[in-house]
Tab-separated table of C-alpha atoms in Angstrom:
chain	number	residue	atom	x	y	z
A	1	MET	CA	0.000	0.000	0.000
A	2	THR	CA	2.808	2.388	0.765
A	3	LYS	CA	4.312	1.864	-2.713
A	4	ILE	CA	1.085	3.039	-4.313
A	5	PHE	CA	0.960	6.045	-2.001
A	6	ASP	CA	4.568	6.937	-2.862
A	7	PHE	CA	3.785	6.635	-6.566
A	8	PHE	CA	0.799	8.990	-6.346
A	9	GLU	CA	2.843	11.419	-4.257
A	10	ARG	CA	5.546	11.521	-6.941
A	11	VAL	CA	2.942	11.943	-9.674
A	12	ALA	CA	1.337	14.780	-7.709
A	13	LYS	CA	4.663	16.585	-7.385
A	14	LEU	CA	5.414	16.069	-11.076
A	15	LEU	CA	2.042	17.415	-12.178
A	16	PHE	CA	2.364	20.363	-9.809
A	17	LEU	CA	5.756	21.152	-11.341
A	18	LEU	CA	4.284	20.827	-14.835
A	19	SER	CA	1.484	23.220	-13.856
A	20	VAL	CA	4.009	25.789	-12.654
A	21	LEU	CA	6.086	25.345	-15.821
A	22	LEU	CA	2.960	25.719	-17.934
A	23	LEU	CA	2.099	29.025	-16.291
A	24	ALA	CA	5.696	30.237	-16.566
A	25	PHE	CA	5.870	29.273	-20.243
A	26	TRP	CA	2.779	31.225	-21.232
A	27	VAL	CA	3.671	34.246	-19.090
A	28	ILE	CA	7.245	34.446	-20.383
A	29	PHE	CA	6.494	33.852	-24.036
A	30	GLY	CA	3.333	35.933	-23.871
A	31	SER	CA	5.180	38.993	-22.595
A	32	ILE	CA	8.179	39.056	-24.945
A	33	ASP	CA	8.569	39.240	-28.698
A	34	VAL	CA	9.566	35.661	-29.407
A	35	TYR	CA	10.603	36.342	-32.985
A	36	GLN	CA	13.063	39.107	-32.158
A	37	TYR	CA	15.795	36.502	-31.667
A	38	ALA	CA	15.968	33.370	-33.797
A	39	VAL	CA	16.880	31.030	-30.930
A	40	VAL	CA	13.991	32.168	-28.742
A	41	GLY	CA	11.608	31.856	-31.672
A	42	ALA	CA	12.858	28.347	-32.426
A	43	VAL	CA	12.425	27.254	-28.797
A	44	TYR	CA	8.916	28.710	-28.770
A	45	GLU	CA	7.991	26.984	-32.029
A	46	ILE	CA	9.220	23.632	-30.721
A	47	LEU	CA	7.477	23.883	-27.348
A	48	TRP	CA	4.140	25.585	-28.057
A	49	PHE	CA	2.240	22.446	-29.100
A	50	PRO	CA	3.258	20.251	-26.126
A	51	PHE	CA	2.387	23.106	-23.776
A	52	LEU	CA	-0.934	23.587	-25.547
A	53	LEU	CA	-1.716	19.906	-24.946
A	54	LEU	CA	-0.734	20.333	-21.294
A	55	PHE	CA	-2.979	23.405	-21.106
A	56	PHE	CA	-6.013	21.268	-21.933
A	57	THR	CA	-5.107	18.027	-20.144
A	58	LEU	CA	-3.548	19.145	-16.846
A	59	PRO	CA	-6.687	20.795	-15.408
A	60	ILE	CA	-8.721	17.675	-16.160
A	61	ILE	CA	-6.166	15.348	-14.561
A	62	ASN	CA	-5.763	17.613	-11.535
A	63	LEU	CA	-9.521	17.922	-11.069
A	64	VAL	CA	-10.067	14.165	-11.290
A	65	MET	CA	-7.318	13.482	-8.764
A	66	TYR	CA	-8.587	16.242	-6.464
A	67	VAL	CA	-12.078	14.723	-6.498
A	68	LYS	CA	-10.585	11.263	-6.001
A	69	ASN	CA	-8.837	12.543	-2.852
A	70	LYS	CA	-12.210	13.710	-1.486
A	71	PHE	CA	-11.565	17.459	-1.867
A	72	SER	CA	-8.831	17.497	0.745
A	73	PHE	CA	-7.033	20.802	1.294
A	74	LYS	CA	-3.911	18.920	2.343
A	75	THR	CA	-3.224	17.501	-1.119
A	76	ILE	CA	-1.131	19.187	-3.744
A	77	TRP	CA	-3.807	18.551	-6.379
A	78	LEU	CA	-5.804	21.573	-5.222
A	79	TYR	CA	-2.856	23.903	-5.593
A	80	ALA	CA	-1.983	22.502	-9.010
A	81	LEU	CA	-5.607	23.033	-10.014
A	82	LEU	CA	-5.485	26.634	-8.772
A	83	ILE	CA	-2.349	27.256	-10.818
A	84	ASN	CA	-4.112	25.773	-13.853
A	85	GLY	CA	-7.014	28.139	-13.237
A	86	LEU	CA	-4.598	31.040	-13.037
A	87	THR	CA	-3.085	29.946	-16.352
A	88	VAL	CA	-6.507	29.817	-17.994
A	89	PHE	CA	-7.337	33.259	-16.604
A	90	TYR	CA	-4.006	34.699	-17.798
A	91	LEU	CA	-4.436	33.363	-21.325
A	92	TYR	CA	-8.044	34.541	-21.416
A	93	LYS	CA	-6.989	38.062	-20.411
A	94	SER	CA	-3.969	38.125	-22.737
A	95	VAL	CA	-6.168	37.375	-25.746
A	96	GLY	CA	-8.091	40.529	-24.957
A	97	TYR	CA	-11.544	39.454	-23.804
């Protein structure tokens, strides 16, 4: 039983880190001109699609795991979900709506 708990704890930390990286990616590349420098533009072009997939899948995974943990405030899933909500809000506001 403890092996399963350790596995879910590692997955929770990984998904929390991915949520933070997702927010950082969109904030950084949304606030600078990515095509001013060729290297930055190339990195952006390589990474935008995987981060777009993460943008749609991470909130769903985090919500499912948060519900599965019975809405506990002690789990990291809630905080990852809040960061995903902040990312959605940031992208919504950066588009101009």
